[in-house]
Coordinates of C-alpha atoms in Angstrom, one line a residue:
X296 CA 5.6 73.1 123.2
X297 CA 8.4 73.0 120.6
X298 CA 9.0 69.8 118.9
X299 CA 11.6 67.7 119.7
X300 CA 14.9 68.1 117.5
X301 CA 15.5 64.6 115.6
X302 CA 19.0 63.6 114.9
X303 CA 19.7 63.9 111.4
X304 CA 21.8 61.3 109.2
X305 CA 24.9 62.0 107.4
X306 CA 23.5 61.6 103.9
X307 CA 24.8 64.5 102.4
X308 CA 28.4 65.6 101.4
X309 CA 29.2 68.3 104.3
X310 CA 28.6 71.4 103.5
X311 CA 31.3 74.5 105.1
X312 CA 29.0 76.7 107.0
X313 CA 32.0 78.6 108.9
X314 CA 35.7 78.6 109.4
X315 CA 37.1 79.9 112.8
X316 CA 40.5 80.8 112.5
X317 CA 42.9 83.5 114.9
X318 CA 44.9 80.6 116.9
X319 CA 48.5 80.8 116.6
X320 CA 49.0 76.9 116.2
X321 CA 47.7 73.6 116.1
X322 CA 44.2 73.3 117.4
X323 CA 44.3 70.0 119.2
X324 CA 40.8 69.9 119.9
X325 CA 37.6 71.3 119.7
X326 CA 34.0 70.6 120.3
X327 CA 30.9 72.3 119.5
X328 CA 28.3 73.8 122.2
X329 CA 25.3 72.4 122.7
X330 CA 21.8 74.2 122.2
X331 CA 24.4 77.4 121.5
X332 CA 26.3 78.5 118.3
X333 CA 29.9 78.0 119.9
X334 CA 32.3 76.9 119.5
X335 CA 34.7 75.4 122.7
X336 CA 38.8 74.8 121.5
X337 CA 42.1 74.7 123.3
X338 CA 45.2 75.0 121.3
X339 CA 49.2 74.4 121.3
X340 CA 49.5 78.1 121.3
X341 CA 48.4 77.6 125.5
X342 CA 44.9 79.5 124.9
X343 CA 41.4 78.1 125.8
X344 CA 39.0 80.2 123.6
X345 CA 34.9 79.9 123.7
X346 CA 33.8 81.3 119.8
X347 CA 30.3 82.2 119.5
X348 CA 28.4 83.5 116.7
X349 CA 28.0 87.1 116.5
X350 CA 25.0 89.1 114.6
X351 CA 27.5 89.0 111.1
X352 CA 27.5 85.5 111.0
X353 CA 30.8 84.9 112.0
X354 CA 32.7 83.6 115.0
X355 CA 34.4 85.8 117.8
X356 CA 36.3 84.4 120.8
X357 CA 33.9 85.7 123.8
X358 CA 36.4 83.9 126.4
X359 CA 40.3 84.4 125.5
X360 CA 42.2 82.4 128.4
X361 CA 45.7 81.9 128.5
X362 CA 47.1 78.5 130.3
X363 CA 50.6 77.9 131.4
X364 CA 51.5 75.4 128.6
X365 CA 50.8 74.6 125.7
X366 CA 46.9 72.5 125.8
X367 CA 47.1 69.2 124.6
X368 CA 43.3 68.0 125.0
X369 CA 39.9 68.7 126.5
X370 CA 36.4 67.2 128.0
X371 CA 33.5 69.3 127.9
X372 CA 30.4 68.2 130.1
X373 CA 27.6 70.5 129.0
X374 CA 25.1 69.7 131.9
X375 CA 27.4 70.9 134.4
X376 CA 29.4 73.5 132.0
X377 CA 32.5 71.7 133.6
X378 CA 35.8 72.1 131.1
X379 CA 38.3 69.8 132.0
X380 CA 41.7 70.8 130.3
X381 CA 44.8 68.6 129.5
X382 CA 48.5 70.5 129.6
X383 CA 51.9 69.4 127.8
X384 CA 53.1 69.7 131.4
X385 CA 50.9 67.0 133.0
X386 CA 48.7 69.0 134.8
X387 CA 45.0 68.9 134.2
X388 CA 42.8 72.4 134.9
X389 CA 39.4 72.1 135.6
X390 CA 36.9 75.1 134.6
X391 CA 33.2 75.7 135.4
X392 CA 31.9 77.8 132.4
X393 CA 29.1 80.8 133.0
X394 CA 25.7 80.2 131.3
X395 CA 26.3 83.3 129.0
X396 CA 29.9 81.2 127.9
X397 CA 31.4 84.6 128.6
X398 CA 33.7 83.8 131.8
X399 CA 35.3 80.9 133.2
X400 CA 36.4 80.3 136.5
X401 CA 38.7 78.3 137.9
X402 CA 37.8 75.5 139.8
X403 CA 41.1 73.7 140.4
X404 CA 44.6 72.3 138.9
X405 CA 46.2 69.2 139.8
X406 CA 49.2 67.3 138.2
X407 CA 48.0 64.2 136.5
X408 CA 50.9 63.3 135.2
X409 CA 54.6 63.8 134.1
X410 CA 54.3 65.1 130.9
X411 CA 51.8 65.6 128.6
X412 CA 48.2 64.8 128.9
X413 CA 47.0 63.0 125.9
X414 CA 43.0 62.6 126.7
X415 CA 40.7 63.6 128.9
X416 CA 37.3 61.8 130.0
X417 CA 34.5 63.5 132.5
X418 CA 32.6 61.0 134.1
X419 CA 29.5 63.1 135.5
X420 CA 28.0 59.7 137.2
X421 CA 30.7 58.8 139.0
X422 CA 32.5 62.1 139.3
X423 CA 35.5 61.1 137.9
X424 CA 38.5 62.5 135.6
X425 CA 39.7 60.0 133.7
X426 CA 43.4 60.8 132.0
X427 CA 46.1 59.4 129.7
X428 CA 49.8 60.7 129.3
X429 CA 52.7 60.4 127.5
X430 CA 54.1 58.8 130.8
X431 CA 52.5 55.9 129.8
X432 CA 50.0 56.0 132.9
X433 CA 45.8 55.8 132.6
X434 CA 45.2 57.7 135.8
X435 CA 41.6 58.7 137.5
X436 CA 40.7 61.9 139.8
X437 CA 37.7 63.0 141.8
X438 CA 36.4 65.4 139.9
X439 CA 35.3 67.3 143.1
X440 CA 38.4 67.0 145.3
X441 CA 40.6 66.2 142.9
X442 CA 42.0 63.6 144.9
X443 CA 43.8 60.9 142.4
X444 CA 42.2 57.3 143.0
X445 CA 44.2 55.1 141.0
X446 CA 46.8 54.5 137.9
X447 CA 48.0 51.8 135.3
X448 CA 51.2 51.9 133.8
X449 CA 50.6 51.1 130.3
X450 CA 52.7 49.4 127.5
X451 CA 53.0 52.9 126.1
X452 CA 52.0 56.2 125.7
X453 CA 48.0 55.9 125.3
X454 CA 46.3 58.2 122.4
X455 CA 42.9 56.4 122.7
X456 CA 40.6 56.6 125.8
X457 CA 36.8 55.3 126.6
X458 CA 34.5 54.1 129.2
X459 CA 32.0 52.5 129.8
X460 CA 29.4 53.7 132.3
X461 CA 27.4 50.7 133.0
X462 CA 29.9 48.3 133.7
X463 CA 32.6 50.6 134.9
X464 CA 35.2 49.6 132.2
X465 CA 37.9 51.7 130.9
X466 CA 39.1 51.1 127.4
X467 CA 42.7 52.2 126.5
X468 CA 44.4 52.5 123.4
X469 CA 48.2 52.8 123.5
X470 CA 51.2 53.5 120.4
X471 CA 52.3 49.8 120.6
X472 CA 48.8 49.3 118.4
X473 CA 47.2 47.6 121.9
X474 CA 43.9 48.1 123.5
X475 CA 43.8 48.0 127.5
X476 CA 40.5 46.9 129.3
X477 CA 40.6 47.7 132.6
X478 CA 37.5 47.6 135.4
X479 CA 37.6 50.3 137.8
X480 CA 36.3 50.5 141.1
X481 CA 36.5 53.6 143.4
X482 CA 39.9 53.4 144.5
X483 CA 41.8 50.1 142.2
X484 CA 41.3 48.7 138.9
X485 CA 41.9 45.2 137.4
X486 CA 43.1 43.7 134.2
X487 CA 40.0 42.5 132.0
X488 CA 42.2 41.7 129.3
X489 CA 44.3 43.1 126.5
X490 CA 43.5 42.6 122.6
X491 CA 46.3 43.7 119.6
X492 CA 44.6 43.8 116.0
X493 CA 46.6 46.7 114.1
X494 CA 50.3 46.7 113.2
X495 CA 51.0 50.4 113.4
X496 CA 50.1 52.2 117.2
X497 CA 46.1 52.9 118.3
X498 CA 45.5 56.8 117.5
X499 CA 41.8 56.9 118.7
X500 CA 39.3 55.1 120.6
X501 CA 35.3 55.3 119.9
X502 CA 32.6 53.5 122.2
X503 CA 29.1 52.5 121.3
X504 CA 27.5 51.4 124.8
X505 CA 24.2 50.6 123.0
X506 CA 25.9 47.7 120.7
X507 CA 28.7 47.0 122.9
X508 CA 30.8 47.7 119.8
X509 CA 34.6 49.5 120.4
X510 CA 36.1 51.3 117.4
X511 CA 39.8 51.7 117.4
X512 CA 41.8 53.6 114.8
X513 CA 45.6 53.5 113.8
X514 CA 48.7 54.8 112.2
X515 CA 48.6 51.5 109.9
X516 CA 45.7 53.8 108.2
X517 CA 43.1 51.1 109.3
X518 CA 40.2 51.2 112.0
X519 CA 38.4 47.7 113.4
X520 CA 35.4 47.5 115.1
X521 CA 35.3 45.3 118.0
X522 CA 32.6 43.2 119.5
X523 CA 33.0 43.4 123.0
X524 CA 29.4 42.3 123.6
X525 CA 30.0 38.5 123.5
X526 CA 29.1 37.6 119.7
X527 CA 32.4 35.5 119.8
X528 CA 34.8 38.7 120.0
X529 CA 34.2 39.4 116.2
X530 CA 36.7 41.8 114.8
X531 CA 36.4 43.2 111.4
X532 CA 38.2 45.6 109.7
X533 CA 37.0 48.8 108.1
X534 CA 40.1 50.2 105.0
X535 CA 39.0 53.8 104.1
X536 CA 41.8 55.8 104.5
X537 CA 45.4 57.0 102.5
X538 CA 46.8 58.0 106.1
X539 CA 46.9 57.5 110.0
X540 CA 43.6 57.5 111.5
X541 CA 43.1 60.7 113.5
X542 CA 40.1 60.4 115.5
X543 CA 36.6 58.9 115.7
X544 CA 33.0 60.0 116.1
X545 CA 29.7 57.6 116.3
X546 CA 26.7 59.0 115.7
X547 CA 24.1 56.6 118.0
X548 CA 21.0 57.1 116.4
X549 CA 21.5 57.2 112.9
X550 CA 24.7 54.0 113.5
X551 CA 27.2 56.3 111.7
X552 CA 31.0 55.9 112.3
X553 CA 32.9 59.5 111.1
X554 CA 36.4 58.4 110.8
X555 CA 39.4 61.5 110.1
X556 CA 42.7 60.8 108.7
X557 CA 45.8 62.9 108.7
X558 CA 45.0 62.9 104.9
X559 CA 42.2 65.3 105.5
X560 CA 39.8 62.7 104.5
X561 CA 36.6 62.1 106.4
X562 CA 34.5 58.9 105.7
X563 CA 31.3 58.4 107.4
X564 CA 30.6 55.0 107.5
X565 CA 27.4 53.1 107.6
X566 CA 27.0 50.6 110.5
X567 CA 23.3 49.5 110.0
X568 CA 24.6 46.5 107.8
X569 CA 25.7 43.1 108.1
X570 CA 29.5 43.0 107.7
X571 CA 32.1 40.4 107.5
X572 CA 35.0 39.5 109.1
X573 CA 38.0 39.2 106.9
X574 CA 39.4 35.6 106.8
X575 CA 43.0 34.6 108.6
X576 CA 45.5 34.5 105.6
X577 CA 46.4 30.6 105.5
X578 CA 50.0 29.4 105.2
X579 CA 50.7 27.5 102.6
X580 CA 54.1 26.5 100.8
X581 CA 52.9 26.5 97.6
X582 CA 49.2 28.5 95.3
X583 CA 46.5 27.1 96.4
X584 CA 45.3 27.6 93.2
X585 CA 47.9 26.2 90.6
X586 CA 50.1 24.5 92.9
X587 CA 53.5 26.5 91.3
X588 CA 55.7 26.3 94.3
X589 CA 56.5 29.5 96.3
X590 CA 60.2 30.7 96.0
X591 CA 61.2 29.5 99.4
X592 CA 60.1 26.1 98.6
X593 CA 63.2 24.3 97.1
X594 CA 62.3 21.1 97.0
X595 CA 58.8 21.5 95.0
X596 CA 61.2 23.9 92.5
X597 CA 63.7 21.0 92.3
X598 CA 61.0 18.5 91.6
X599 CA 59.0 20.3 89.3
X600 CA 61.5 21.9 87.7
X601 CA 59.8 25.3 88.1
X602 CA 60.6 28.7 89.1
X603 CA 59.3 29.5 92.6
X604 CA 56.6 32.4 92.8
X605 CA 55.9 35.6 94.9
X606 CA 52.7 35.1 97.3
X607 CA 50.0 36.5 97.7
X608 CA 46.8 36.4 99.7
X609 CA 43.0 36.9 98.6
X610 CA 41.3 39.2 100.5
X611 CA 37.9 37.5 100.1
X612 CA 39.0 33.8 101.2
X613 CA 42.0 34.0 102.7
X614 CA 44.1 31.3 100.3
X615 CA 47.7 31.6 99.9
X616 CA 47.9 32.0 95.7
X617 CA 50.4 33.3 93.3
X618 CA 49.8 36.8 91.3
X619 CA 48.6 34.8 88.0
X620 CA 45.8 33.6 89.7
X621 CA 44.9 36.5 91.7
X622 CA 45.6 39.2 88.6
X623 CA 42.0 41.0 89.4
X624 CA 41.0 43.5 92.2
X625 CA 37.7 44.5 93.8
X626 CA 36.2 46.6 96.4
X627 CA 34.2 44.3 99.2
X628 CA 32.9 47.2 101.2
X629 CA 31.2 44.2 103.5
X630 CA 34.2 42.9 104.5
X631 CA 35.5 46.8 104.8
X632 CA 37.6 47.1 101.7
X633 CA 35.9 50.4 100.2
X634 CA 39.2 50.3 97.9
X635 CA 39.9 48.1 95.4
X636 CA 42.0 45.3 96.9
X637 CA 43.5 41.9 95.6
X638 CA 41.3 38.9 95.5
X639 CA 41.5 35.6 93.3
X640 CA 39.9 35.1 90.2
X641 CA 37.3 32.6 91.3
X642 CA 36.5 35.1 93.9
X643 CA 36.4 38.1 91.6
X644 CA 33.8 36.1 89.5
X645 CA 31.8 35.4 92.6
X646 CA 31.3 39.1 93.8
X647 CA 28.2 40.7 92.6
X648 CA 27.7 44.4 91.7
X649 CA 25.6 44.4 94.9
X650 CA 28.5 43.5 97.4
X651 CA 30.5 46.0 95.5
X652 CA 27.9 49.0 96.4
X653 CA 29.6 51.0 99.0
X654 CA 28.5 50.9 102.8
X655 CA 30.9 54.4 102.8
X656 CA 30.8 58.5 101.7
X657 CA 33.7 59.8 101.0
X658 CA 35.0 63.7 102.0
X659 CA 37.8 65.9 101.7
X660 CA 38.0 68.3 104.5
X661 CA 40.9 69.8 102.3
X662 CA 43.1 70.3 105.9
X663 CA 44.9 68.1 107.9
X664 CA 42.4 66.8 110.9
X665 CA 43.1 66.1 114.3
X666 CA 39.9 66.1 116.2
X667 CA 36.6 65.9 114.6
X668 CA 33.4 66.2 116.8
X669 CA 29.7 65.6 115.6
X670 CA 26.5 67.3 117.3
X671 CA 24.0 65.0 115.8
X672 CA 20.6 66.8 116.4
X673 CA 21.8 69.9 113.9
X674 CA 23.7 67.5 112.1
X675 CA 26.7 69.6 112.3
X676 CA 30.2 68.2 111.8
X677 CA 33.7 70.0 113.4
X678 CA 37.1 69.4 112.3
X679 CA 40.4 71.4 113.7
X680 CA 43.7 70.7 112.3
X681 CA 47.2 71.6 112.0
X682 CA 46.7 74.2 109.8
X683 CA 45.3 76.0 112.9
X684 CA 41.7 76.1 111.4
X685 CA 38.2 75.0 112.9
X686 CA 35.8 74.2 110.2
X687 CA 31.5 73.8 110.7
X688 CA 30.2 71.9 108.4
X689 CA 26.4 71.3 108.1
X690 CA 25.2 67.6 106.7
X691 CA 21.9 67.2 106.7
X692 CA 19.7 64.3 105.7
X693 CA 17.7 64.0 102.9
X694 CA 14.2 65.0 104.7
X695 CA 16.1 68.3 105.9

């Protein structure tokens, strides 16, 4: 009996084991297929292709499908080989792949929406198709009829999309930088409740159902992790990236967040530690430090005679202070700062060179990433981006 295939930790920077290239434009998503060396990936140039690895070590597109419209998104369930597919015109096509991954077959087409689909979800246990547009609808479909069940209009166009199987809740992530909980039954869903913690729109969406823990990334270049298991609805914030958060992968067993930015970085994130939650900045009319006034407050200028000052915040405590006593800068990777960010001096002096050890590995993919997708029993990490190239990379732990 062979041994069972352990999943492997990101501990390594990744290394490129292939590039696919031959699309004609942006690869909006790919994934990599299971147990096989393929690769699955549907592109803005309308063609589904299925790469798999020939005898020269390279990849070669075994299926070549064209669609009627460009192919904004997909959802591959590898148990059932069904290949859901998103369109720029709102419909969604679903495939059923042959074992060999060298035909597909259509199964059936039905128009989700009104314009372009933006994810896709394949819910094998309850046979549904979950969808988001750029209608600003979360709609779901019977995966076997394809009979729609239900819709929500949302704020606005969703980019993020999750669900959770056990309690039947849908999370939603829409440009207005909201998340969307909804609970869905058969044929209706409800309003759980709504949470807003990012100032620029929600670009991606990543569930762990184990720890109950949402991921949401943005435009504002930020991601926050979200405790939606009841540990009084923590939040903390995770600052890795130059550029809008593209999308999000969490590796279960090894608790490793892969976050990828439209600046081609990738940072894989440990989230086996104890983090913080950044304080609320307090208001404050003058430093909270000196006392020196802050320009807007007149009367303390008048009284004191003294020129009001630019404020600040500490990123550490919190406390409104002016820039003379908050001149230093540090990285508190607990709290999620893997940058160097303001904090005041008594602050500074009070973070050790352990806090400052990064929880965080830095990468350049050197391309500009808009899907990433990890297969964590080889350890292999997939990226496609605008610059219609598919990269493997290999990152294996140290053991390997």
């Amino acid at each position: 009996m062979a041994a069972e295939t352990q999943p492997k930790a990101l501990t390594r920077k990744p290394l490129l084991l292939n590039k696919v290239e031959g699309s004609q434009d942006v690869v909006n998503m790919a994934a990599i297929v299971p147990k096989e060396d393929g690769v699955i990936s549907v592109s803005e140039d309308r063609t589904v292709r299925v790469w798999l690895k020939r005898d020269s070590g390279q990849y070669w597109p075994s299926i070549y499908h064209a669609m009627p419209s460009p192919c904004s998104c997909m959802s591959f369930n590898p148990e059932t080989r069904r290949l859901s597919i998103g369109l720029d015109n709102g419909t969604i096509s679903e495939f059923i792949l042959s074992e060999d991954y060298n035909k597909m077959t259509l199964v059936k087409s039905y128009q989700a929406h009104q314009s372009r689909v933006i994810m896709i979800l394949f819910v094998l246990e309850m046979e549904w198709v979950l969808s988001t547009g750029q209608d600003k609808h979360f709609t779901w479909h019977c995966s076997e009829s394809g009979q729609r069940l239900g819709g929500y209009r949302t704020n606005a166009g969703a980019c993020g999309l999750q669900f959770d199987v056990e309690t039947r809740h849908v999370f939603v992530g829409d440009h207005s930088g909201q998340v969307t909980i909804l609970k869905l039954e058969q044929e209706s869903c409800s309003l759980v409740t709504t949470f807003k913690g990012h100032t620029g729109g929600v670009t991606a969406l990543c569930w762990d159902p184990i720890q109950r823990v949402l991921f949401s990334g943005s435009s504002d270049h930020s991601i926050i992790m979200w405790d939606i298991g009841g540990r009084k609805g923590t939040a903390i914030e995770l600052q890795g990236h130059n550029d809008k958060v593209q999308s999000l992968s969490y590796a279960h067993h090894t608790r490793q967040l892969i976050s990828c930015g439209a600046d081609g970085g990738i940072v894989v994130w440990n989230m086996d530690v104890e983090r913080q939650e950044t304080p609320e900045w307090l208001d404050s009319d003058s430093c909270q430090k000196c006392d020196q006034p802050f320009f807007w407050n007149f009367k303390q200028m008048w009284d004191s005679k003294k020129i009001g000052l630019r404020q600040h915040h500490c990123r550490k405590c919190g406390k409104a202070v002016c820039g003379k006593c908050s001149s230093k800068r540090s990285s508190i990777p607990l709290m999620g700062f893997e940058f160097e960010v303001r904090v005041c001096d008594s602050c500074h002096e009070s973070i050790t060179d352990e806090e400052r050890a990064p929880t965080a590995t830095f990468h350049d993919s050197k391309h500009n990433i808009v899907h990433v997708h990890f297969d964590a029993t080889r350890g292999w990490l997939l990226t496609s981006g605008t610059d219609k190239v598919i990269k493997v990379g290999g990152v294996c732990s140290n053991s390997c």
